[in-house]
Amino acid sequence: MKALYIGAVVERTGKTMLTLGLAKNCPGKVGYFKPFKEDIIPVDDRLVDMDAFLMKRVLGLELDEESLSPCRYDLFRPTTMERLLKAYDKVKCDFDYMLIEGARIIQTGYLHDVSGLAFSEAVGADVILVTTSHPNGVERVGMLKRLMETYKLNFKGVILNQTDDPAIEALLNEKGIPVLGSIPTIKELKYYRVKEVADALGADVIVGEEGLNRIVEEVTIGAMRPETAIKYLRRIAKKAVITGGDRSDIQIAALSTDTSCLILTGGLYPEKTVIAKAYEEQIPILLVRYDTATTAEMVEHLIARIDPEDQGKIDLITKVVREHIDLSRIWEK
């Protein structure tokens, strides 16, 4: 059996997307393990890791999410390597390949010797780093390569995600860091659904629940003057409009254009005419208690999830990984 550890250099690199894409392009029977659960979601009265939930369903794995991602990392009450290895041994049977997805950053657990590097060494997994083209991430690749030399493990190389500059790949190669592939920015993979926005904001859905699966491609703040609102909002398709609950002029203008949802801030309910218009157009109105600036910042940091039922997105991820990553180098033993 061959094991691969997928480790993020910095947060928000698309690590889960790449893990899924590699699994869908695997030449043999593939298993999945994520030592530390992080983003927790409720499933049938259980709280499970969101990535384990996704992989179990997409890959048709029989084990439950608790087995696939068993531990929480606590800086002051850390789990032990012995427990992690025992959990891993339970899930690795009968697979040709095991994909091990790391935490938000591969260094998590370093202080207590349960980091992604230590775990990879313990199970004999090859390490693949994932980063974007952000200078901070690129610099850390070099630092981590040096750090990995203090472990007995095989560093396969780095995958660049959301990277449109070929100079980054050339620079890493020049520094002796193998690049396994470079995935350009693909806007379709950054879109999210209204339901994801509502969940992230803890919003109340006042009206338009049937539209929660609408796609959000752009987010804009409705703070313009009423006479320019329609002209401005018509330029942006499939948008979420963030505006104060007392700005009925902006709300009506947004509902008259290609809008995926309204996000009303300050906990202020809209007027009845706005609710009626949203009901007619089947456009969700989300009510949040935060101010406009805070809400905009929260949405800006929202990461598009992968729904196991979204076959179109899964197929796109599979295709993108196949076309932009040197899979022969990934799977070679």
mmCIF file of C-alpha atoms in Angstrom:
data_model
loop_
_atom_site.group_PDB
_atom_site.id
_atom_site.type_symbol
_atom_site.label_atom_id
_atom_site.label_comp_id
_atom_site.label_asym_id
_atom_site.label_seq_id
_atom_site.Cartn_x
_atom_site.Cartn_y
_atom_site.Cartn_z
ATOM 1 C CA MET A 1 0.000 0.000 0.000
ATOM 2 C CA LYS A 2 1.192 3.521 -0.827
ATOM 3 C CA ALA A 3 0.349 6.419 1.495
ATOM 4 C CA LEU A 4 0.361 10.105 0.545
ATOM 5 C CA TYR A 5 0.094 12.959 3.028
ATOM 6 C CA ILE A 6 -1.459 16.153 1.603
ATOM 7 C CA GLY A 7 -0.232 19.078 3.696
ATOM 8 C CA ALA A 8 -1.200 22.744 3.489
ATOM 9 C CA VAL A 9 1.602 25.284 3.680
ATOM 10 C CA VAL A 10 -0.809 28.071 4.657
ATOM 11 C CA GLU A 11 -4.561 28.163 5.204
ATOM 12 C CA ARG A 12 -7.090 28.369 2.369
ATOM 13 C CA THR A 13 -4.947 26.615 -0.234
ATOM 14 C CA GLY A 14 -7.622 24.277 -1.623
ATOM 15 C CA LYS A 15 -6.169 21.223 0.119
ATOM 16 C CA THR A 16 -9.479 19.376 0.343
ATOM 17 C CA MET A 17 -10.265 20.053 -3.310
ATOM 18 C CA LEU A 18 -6.898 18.618 -4.336
ATOM 19 C CA THR A 19 -7.285 15.604 -2.054
ATOM 20 C CA LEU A 20 -10.653 14.887 -3.648
ATOM 21 C CA GLY A 21 -9.268 15.371 -7.157
ATOM 22 C CA LEU A 22 -6.372 13.013 -6.483
ATOM 23 C CA ALA A 23 -8.717 10.407 -5.018
ATOM 24 C CA LYS A 24 -10.959 10.546 -8.091
ATOM 25 C CA ASN A 25 -7.912 10.076 -10.333
ATOM 26 C CA CYS A 26 -6.362 7.282 -8.288
ATOM 27 C CA PRO A 27 -5.324 4.200 -10.319
ATOM 28 C CA GLY A 28 -6.308 1.774 -7.550
ATOM 29 C CA LYS A 29 -8.597 1.331 -4.560
ATOM 30 C CA VAL A 30 -8.182 4.445 -2.441
ATOM 31 C CA GLY A 31 -8.837 5.136 1.229
ATOM 32 C CA TYR A 32 -8.948 8.371 3.203
ATOM 33 C CA PHE A 33 -7.847 9.504 6.651
ATOM 34 C CA LYS A 34 -7.688 12.899 8.335
ATOM 35 C CA PRO A 35 -6.032 12.753 11.770
ATOM 36 C CA PHE A 36 -7.502 15.985 13.131
ATOM 37 C CA LYS A 37 -11.140 16.963 12.687
ATOM 38 C CA GLU A 38 -11.642 20.703 12.250
ATOM 39 C CA ASP A 39 -14.770 22.107 10.587
ATOM 40 C CA ILE A 40 -17.546 20.313 12.437
ATOM 41 C CA ILE A 41 -21.033 19.792 11.009
ATOM 42 C CA PRO A 42 -24.084 18.015 12.479
ATOM 43 C CA VAL A 43 -25.036 14.748 10.759
ATOM 44 C CA ASP A 44 -27.807 12.529 12.151
ATOM 45 C CA ASP A 45 -27.373 13.808 15.719
ATOM 46 C CA ARG A 46 -23.586 13.453 15.438
ATOM 47 C CA LEU A 47 -20.885 16.094 15.077
ATOM 48 C CA VAL A 48 -18.405 15.083 12.380
ATOM 49 C CA ASP A 49 -15.613 16.596 10.322
ATOM 50 C CA MET A 50 -16.935 18.211 7.151
ATOM 51 C CA ASP A 51 -14.129 16.860 4.958
ATOM 52 C CA ALA A 52 -14.589 13.318 6.274
ATOM 53 C CA PHE A 53 -18.318 13.643 5.539
ATOM 54 C CA LEU A 54 -17.502 14.648 1.958
ATOM 55 C CA MET A 55 -14.933 11.924 1.308
ATOM 56 C CA LYS A 56 -17.024 9.150 2.802
ATOM 57 C CA ARG A 57 -19.834 9.885 0.371
ATOM 58 C CA VAL A 58 -17.862 10.717 -2.748
ATOM 59 C CA LEU A 59 -15.548 7.710 -2.395
ATOM 60 C CA GLY A 60 -18.231 5.347 -1.105
ATOM 61 C CA LEU A 61 -16.277 4.485 2.046
ATOM 62 C CA GLU A 62 -17.943 2.131 4.526
ATOM 63 C CA LEU A 63 -16.329 3.502 7.692
ATOM 64 C CA ASP A 64 -18.065 6.304 9.570
ATOM 65 C CA GLU A 65 -16.747 9.855 9.737
ATOM 66 C CA GLU A 66 -15.515 9.400 13.308
ATOM 67 C CA SER A 67 -13.185 6.652 12.113
ATOM 68 C CA LEU A 68 -12.014 8.668 9.112
ATOM 69 C CA SER A 69 -11.225 11.739 11.238
ATOM 70 C CA PRO A 70 -10.987 10.718 14.894
ATOM 71 C CA CYS A 71 -9.238 13.412 16.956
ATOM 72 C CA ARG A 72 -9.472 17.077 17.877
ATOM 73 C CA TYR A 73 -6.205 18.932 18.322
ATOM 74 C CA ASP A 74 -5.935 20.796 21.609
ATOM 75 C CA LEU A 75 -2.758 22.753 22.275
ATOM 76 C CA PHE A 76 -3.007 22.194 26.034
ATOM 77 C CA ARG A 77 -4.479 18.680 26.017
ATOM 78 C CA PRO A 78 -2.963 17.133 22.908
ATOM 79 C CA THR A 79 -3.677 13.677 21.626
ATOM 80 C CA THR A 80 -0.829 11.193 21.332
ATOM 81 C CA MET A 81 0.864 9.730 18.291
ATOM 82 C CA GLU A 82 -0.063 6.300 19.635
ATOM 83 C CA ARG A 83 -3.757 7.160 19.431
ATOM 84 C CA LEU A 84 -3.409 8.584 15.921
ATOM 85 C CA LEU A 85 -1.568 5.501 14.682
ATOM 86 C CA LYS A 86 -4.111 3.171 16.253
ATOM 87 C CA ALA A 87 -6.922 5.056 14.488
ATOM 88 C CA TYR A 88 -5.015 4.986 11.193
ATOM 89 C CA ASP A 89 -4.439 1.234 11.425
ATOM 90 C CA LYS A 90 -8.211 0.719 11.613
ATOM 91 C CA VAL A 91 -8.910 2.447 8.304
ATOM 92 C CA LYS A 92 -5.952 1.576 6.079
ATOM 93 C CA CYS A 93 -6.862 -2.074 5.420
ATOM 94 C CA ASP A 94 -7.640 -3.386 1.929
ATOM 95 C CA PHE A 95 -6.604 -0.235 0.054
ATOM 96 C CA ASP A 96 -3.984 0.140 -2.652
ATOM 97 C CA TYR A 97 -3.508 3.803 -1.750
ATOM 98 C CA MET A 98 -4.212 5.933 1.318
ATOM 99 C CA LEU A 99 -4.693 9.684 1.068
ATOM 100 C CA ILE A 100 -4.050 11.403 4.381
ATOM 101 C CA GLU A 101 -5.393 14.944 4.554
ATOM 102 C CA GLY A 102 -3.631 17.240 6.963
ATOM 103 C CA ALA A 103 -4.929 20.019 9.172
ATOM 104 C CA ARG A 104 -5.260 23.643 8.072
ATOM 105 C CA ILE A 105 -1.470 23.876 8.139
ATOM 106 C CA ILE A 106 0.979 20.982 8.174
ATOM 107 C CA GLN A 107 2.735 22.330 11.295
ATOM 108 C CA THR A 108 -0.333 21.782 13.504
ATOM 109 C CA GLY A 109 0.788 19.576 16.400
ATOM 110 C CA TYR A 110 4.496 20.330 15.963
ATOM 111 C CA LEU A 111 4.940 21.330 19.621
ATOM 112 C CA HIS A 112 3.724 17.905 20.770
ATOM 113 C CA ASP A 113 5.331 15.864 17.973
ATOM 114 C CA VAL A 114 2.022 14.974 16.305
ATOM 115 C CA SER A 115 2.361 17.279 13.289
ATOM 116 C CA GLY A 116 1.787 16.207 9.719
ATOM 117 C CA LEU A 117 5.535 15.737 9.338
ATOM 118 C CA ALA A 118 5.788 13.486 12.394
ATOM 119 C CA PHE A 119 2.734 11.486 11.354
ATOM 120 C CA SER A 120 4.033 11.031 7.802
ATOM 121 C CA GLU A 121 7.326 9.742 9.160
ATOM 122 C CA ALA A 122 5.516 7.342 11.499
ATOM 123 C CA VAL A 123 3.346 5.777 8.768
ATOM 124 C CA GLY A 124 5.850 6.020 5.915
ATOM 125 C CA ALA A 125 3.744 8.419 3.842
ATOM 126 C CA ASP A 126 5.163 10.531 1.022
ATOM 127 C CA VAL A 127 4.519 14.235 1.596
ATOM 128 C CA ILE A 128 2.906 16.578 -0.926
ATOM 129 C CA LEU A 129 2.705 20.259 -0.007
ATOM 130 C CA VAL A 130 -0.067 22.523 -1.292
ATOM 131 C CA THR A 131 0.219 26.290 -1.553
ATOM 132 C CA THR A 132 -1.022 29.226 -3.572
ATOM 133 C CA SER A 133 1.210 31.751 -5.323
ATOM 134 C CA HIS A 134 1.081 34.142 -2.363
ATOM 135 C CA PRO A 135 4.677 35.077 -1.428
ATOM 136 C CA ASN A 136 4.152 33.996 2.181
ATOM 137 C CA GLY A 137 3.204 30.492 1.061
ATOM 138 C CA VAL A 138 6.012 30.223 -1.479
ATOM 139 C CA GLU A 139 8.601 31.240 1.134
ATOM 140 C CA ARG A 140 7.233 28.693 3.596
ATOM 141 C CA VAL A 141 7.662 25.903 1.067
ATOM 142 C CA GLY A 142 11.401 26.502 1.220
ATOM 143 C CA MET A 143 11.359 26.588 5.011
ATOM 144 C CA LEU A 144 9.339 23.372 5.246
ATOM 145 C CA LYS A 145 11.653 21.606 2.815
ATOM 146 C CA ARG A 146 14.530 22.341 5.179
ATOM 147 C CA LEU A 147 12.463 21.193 8.153
ATOM 148 C CA MET A 148 11.508 17.945 6.422
ATOM 149 C CA GLU A 149 15.179 17.087 6.078
ATOM 150 C CA THR A 150 15.203 16.504 9.847
ATOM 151 C CA TYR A 151 12.615 13.724 9.413
ATOM 152 C CA LYS A 152 12.920 10.340 7.748
ATOM 153 C CA LEU A 153 10.348 10.883 5.030
ATOM 154 C CA ASN A 154 10.033 11.328 1.283
ATOM 155 C CA PHE A 155 9.069 14.799 0.065
ATOM 156 C CA LYS A 156 7.300 14.282 -3.267
ATOM 157 C CA GLY A 157 6.971 17.927 -4.143
ATOM 158 C CA VAL A 158 4.579 20.853 -4.132
ATOM 159 C CA ILE A 159 1.299 21.505 -5.923
ATOM 160 C CA LEU A 160 0.587 25.148 -6.736
ATOM 161 C CA ASN A 161 -3.100 26.040 -6.580
ATOM 162 C CA GLN A 162 -4.788 29.212 -7.850
ATOM 163 C CA THR A 163 -1.490 30.094 -9.503
ATOM 164 C CA ASP A 164 -1.437 31.913 -12.825
ATOM 165 C CA ASP A 165 2.210 33.023 -12.821
ATOM 166 C CA PRO A 166 4.631 30.480 -14.376
ATOM 167 C CA ALA A 167 7.508 32.326 -12.708
ATOM 168 C CA ILE A 168 6.536 30.770 -9.359
ATOM 169 C CA GLU A 169 7.032 27.244 -10.673
ATOM 170 C CA ALA A 170 10.319 28.227 -12.301
ATOM 171 C CA LEU A 171 11.559 29.771 -9.049
ATOM 172 C CA LEU A 172 10.768 26.677 -6.985
ATOM 173 C CA ASN A 173 12.397 24.376 -9.532
ATOM 174 C CA GLU A 174 15.467 26.594 -9.475
ATOM 175 C CA LYS A 175 15.631 26.147 -5.696
ATOM 176 C CA GLY A 176 15.511 22.364 -6.017
ATOM 177 C CA ILE A 177 11.867 22.057 -5.001
ATOM 178 C CA PRO A 178 9.945 19.722 -7.331
ATOM 179 C CA VAL A 179 6.635 21.096 -8.610
ATOM 180 C CA LEU A 180 4.068 18.378 -9.307
ATOM 181 C CA GLY A 181 1.591 20.676 -10.981
ATOM 182 C CA SER A 182 0.195 24.175 -11.160
ATOM 183 C CA ILE A 183 -3.555 24.764 -11.164
ATOM 184 C CA PRO A 184 -4.736 28.146 -12.463
ATOM 185 C CA THR A 185 -7.483 30.170 -10.828
ATOM 186 C CA ILE A 186 -10.820 28.616 -11.793
ATOM 187 C CA LYS A 187 -13.710 30.881 -10.882
ATOM 188 C CA GLU A 188 -16.306 28.109 -10.959
ATOM 189 C CA LEU A 189 -14.562 26.452 -8.007
ATOM 190 C CA LYS A 190 -14.745 29.639 -5.947
ATOM 191 C CA TYR A 191 -18.484 30.125 -6.280
ATOM 192 C CA TYR A 192 -20.699 29.165 -3.370
ATOM 193 C CA ARG A 193 -24.384 28.708 -2.720
ATOM 194 C CA VAL A 194 -26.682 31.001 -0.764
ATOM 195 C CA LYS A 195 -27.122 28.270 1.844
ATOM 196 C CA GLU A 196 -23.381 28.334 2.556
ATOM 197 C CA VAL A 197 -23.558 32.091 3.091
ATOM 198 C CA ALA A 198 -26.540 31.712 5.421
ATOM 199 C CA ASP A 199 -24.807 29.008 7.454
ATOM 200 C CA ALA A 200 -21.552 30.957 7.730
ATOM 201 C CA LEU A 201 -23.335 34.094 8.932
ATOM 202 C CA GLY A 202 -25.817 32.301 11.179
ATOM 203 C CA ALA A 203 -28.476 34.202 9.264
ATOM 204 C CA ASP A 204 -32.238 33.975 9.585
ATOM 205 C CA VAL A 205 -33.890 33.245 6.242
ATOM 206 C CA ILE A 206 -36.882 35.575 6.142
ATOM 207 C CA VAL A 207 -38.155 34.516 2.735
ATOM 208 C CA GLY A 208 -37.022 32.616 -0.342
ATOM 209 C CA GLU A 209 -35.922 29.292 1.153
ATOM 210 C CA GLU A 210 -36.524 27.663 -2.223
ATOM 211 C CA GLY A 211 -33.661 29.780 -3.585
ATOM 212 C CA LEU A 212 -30.988 28.679 -1.096
ATOM 213 C CA ASN A 213 -29.238 26.641 -3.785
ATOM 214 C CA ARG A 214 -28.700 29.698 -5.977
ATOM 215 C CA ILE A 215 -25.062 30.273 -6.937
ATOM 216 C CA VAL A 216 -23.256 33.377 -5.649
ATOM 217 C CA GLU A 217 -20.543 34.583 -8.030
ATOM 218 C CA GLU A 218 -20.002 38.095 -6.710
ATOM 219 C CA VAL A 219 -20.612 39.970 -3.460
ATOM 220 C CA THR A 220 -21.306 43.690 -3.393
ATOM 221 C CA ILE A 221 -22.192 46.229 -0.721
ATOM 222 C CA GLY A 222 -25.315 48.230 -1.437
ATOM 223 C CA ALA A 223 -24.291 51.629 -0.116
ATOM 224 C CA MET A 224 -24.727 53.676 -3.274
ATOM 225 C CA ARG A 225 -27.207 56.483 -3.903
ATOM 226 C CA PRO A 226 -30.692 55.326 -4.953
ATOM 227 C CA GLU A 227 -30.543 56.998 -8.370
ATOM 228 C CA THR A 228 -27.409 55.046 -9.336
ATOM 229 C CA ALA A 229 -28.318 51.730 -7.683
ATOM 230 C CA ILE A 230 -30.138 50.053 -10.585
ATOM 231 C CA LYS A 231 -27.500 51.022 -13.142
ATOM 232 C CA TYR A 232 -24.707 49.706 -10.914
ATOM 233 C CA LEU A 233 -26.435 46.493 -9.817
ATOM 234 C CA ARG A 234 -27.377 45.534 -13.383
ATOM 235 C CA ARG A 235 -23.673 45.157 -14.197
ATOM 236 C CA ILE A 236 -23.196 42.314 -11.709
ATOM 237 C CA ALA A 237 -24.794 38.904 -12.246
ATOM 238 C CA LYS A 238 -25.590 36.236 -9.646
ATOM 239 C CA LYS A 239 -24.614 38.477 -6.781
ATOM 240 C CA ALA A 240 -25.191 38.682 -3.061
ATOM 241 C CA VAL A 241 -26.026 42.221 -2.003
ATOM 242 C CA ILE A 242 -25.104 43.299 1.525
ATOM 243 C CA THR A 243 -27.019 46.322 2.736
ATOM 244 C CA GLY A 244 -28.664 47.761 5.819
ATOM 245 C CA GLY A 245 -32.076 46.465 6.766
ATOM 246 C CA ASP A 246 -33.403 50.022 6.508
ATOM 247 C CA ARG A 247 -32.270 50.549 2.887
ATOM 248 C CA SER A 248 -35.480 49.508 1.139
ATOM 249 C CA ASP A 249 -34.496 51.526 -1.942
ATOM 250 C CA ILE A 250 -31.349 49.432 -2.468
ATOM 251 C CA GLN A 251 -33.210 46.230 -1.621
ATOM 252 C CA ILE A 252 -35.899 46.798 -4.260
ATOM 253 C CA ALA A 253 -33.255 47.755 -6.826
ATOM 254 C CA ALA A 254 -31.294 44.580 -6.121
ATOM 255 C CA LEU A 255 -34.398 42.409 -6.369
ATOM 256 C CA SER A 256 -35.074 43.910 -9.797
ATOM 257 C CA THR A 257 -31.722 42.652 -11.138
ATOM 258 C CA ASP A 258 -29.861 39.324 -11.320
ATOM 259 C CA THR A 259 -29.453 38.865 -7.563
ATOM 260 C CA SER A 260 -28.919 35.547 -5.787
ATOM 261 C CA CYS A 261 -29.714 36.835 -2.297
ATOM 262 C CA LEU A 262 -30.051 39.897 -0.109
ATOM 263 C CA ILE A 263 -28.058 40.055 3.126
ATOM 264 C CA LEU A 264 -29.617 42.590 5.482
ATOM 265 C CA THR A 265 -27.420 43.810 8.317
ATOM 266 C CA GLY A 266 -28.034 45.281 11.744
ATOM 267 C CA GLY A 267 -30.875 42.904 12.602
ATOM 268 C CA LEU A 268 -33.405 45.222 10.924
ATOM 269 C CA TYR A 269 -36.358 43.596 9.155
ATOM 270 C CA PRO A 270 -37.212 44.799 5.651
ATOM 271 C CA GLU A 271 -40.463 46.443 4.675
ATOM 272 C CA LYS A 272 -43.413 44.316 3.533
ATOM 273 C CA THR A 273 -43.003 45.470 -0.062
ATOM 274 C CA VAL A 274 -39.454 44.114 -0.087
ATOM 275 C CA ILE A 275 -40.543 40.766 1.354
ATOM 276 C CA ALA A 276 -43.330 40.522 -1.222
ATOM 277 C CA LYS A 277 -40.923 41.273 -4.076
ATOM 278 C CA ALA A 278 -38.406 38.685 -2.825
ATOM 279 C CA TYR A 279 -41.174 36.093 -2.453
ATOM 280 C CA GLU A 280 -42.317 36.749 -6.015
ATOM 281 C CA GLU A 281 -38.754 36.404 -7.390
ATOM 282 C CA GLN A 282 -37.876 33.479 -5.066
ATOM 283 C CA ILE A 283 -34.793 35.354 -3.888
ATOM 284 C CA PRO A 284 -33.674 34.599 -0.313
ATOM 285 C CA ILE A 285 -33.423 37.432 2.182
ATOM 286 C CA LEU A 286 -30.871 36.699 4.910
ATOM 287 C CA LEU A 287 -31.062 38.692 8.133
ATOM 288 C CA VAL A 288 -27.905 39.051 10.249
ATOM 289 C CA ARG A 289 -27.183 40.910 13.472
ATOM 290 C CA TYR A 290 -23.755 42.157 12.363
ATOM 291 C CA ASP A 291 -23.032 45.557 10.868
ATOM 292 C CA THR A 292 -22.336 45.861 7.156
ATOM 293 C CA ALA A 293 -18.533 46.004 7.424
ATOM 294 C CA THR A 294 -18.332 42.934 9.674
ATOM 295 C CA THR A 295 -20.716 40.992 7.454
ATOM 296 C CA ALA A 296 -18.727 41.846 4.333
ATOM 297 C CA GLU A 297 -15.514 40.680 6.000
ATOM 298 C CA MET A 298 -17.114 37.385 7.053
ATOM 299 C CA VAL A 299 -18.375 36.707 3.534
ATOM 300 C CA GLU A 300 -14.991 37.646 2.071
ATOM 301 C CA HIS A 301 -13.354 34.899 4.148
ATOM 302 C CA LEU A 302 -15.968 32.322 3.223
ATOM 303 C CA ILE A 303 -14.517 29.296 1.445
ATOM 304 C CA ALA A 304 -16.701 27.540 -1.108
ATOM 305 C CA ARG A 305 -17.597 24.086 0.156
ATOM 306 C CA ILE A 306 -17.823 20.959 -1.945
ATOM 307 C CA ASP A 307 -21.240 19.377 -1.659
ATOM 308 C CA PRO A 308 -21.063 15.577 -2.123
ATOM 309 C CA GLU A 309 -24.279 15.884 -4.141
ATOM 310 C CA ASP A 310 -22.795 18.493 -6.498
ATOM 311 C CA GLN A 311 -21.634 16.098 -9.208
ATOM 312 C CA GLY A 312 -20.880 18.935 -11.603
ATOM 313 C CA LYS A 313 -18.315 20.490 -9.264
ATOM 314 C CA ILE A 314 -16.826 17.081 -8.409
ATOM 315 C CA ASP A 315 -16.438 16.278 -12.110
ATOM 316 C CA LEU A 316 -14.792 19.669 -12.693
ATOM 317 C CA ILE A 317 -12.332 19.092 -9.839
ATOM 318 C CA THR A 318 -11.506 15.637 -11.212
ATOM 319 C CA LYS A 319 -10.858 17.087 -14.672
ATOM 320 C CA VAL A 320 -8.777 20.006 -13.408
ATOM 321 C CA VAL A 321 -6.508 17.761 -11.341
ATOM 322 C CA ARG A 322 -6.093 15.324 -14.232
ATOM 323 C CA GLU A 323 -5.144 18.105 -16.648
ATOM 324 C CA HIS A 324 -2.823 20.168 -14.449
ATOM 325 C CA ILE A 325 -1.022 17.690 -12.183
ATOM 326 C CA ASP A 326 1.595 15.122 -13.162
ATOM 327 C CA LEU A 327 -0.271 12.118 -11.788
ATOM 328 C CA SER A 328 2.384 9.644 -12.881
ATOM 329 C CA ARG A 329 4.797 11.268 -10.415
ATOM 330 C CA ILE A 330 2.137 11.317 -7.714
ATOM 331 C CA TRP A 331 1.389 7.597 -7.852
ATOM 332 C CA GLU A 332 4.821 6.193 -8.658
ATOM 333 C CA LYS A 333 6.063 3.823 -5.970
#
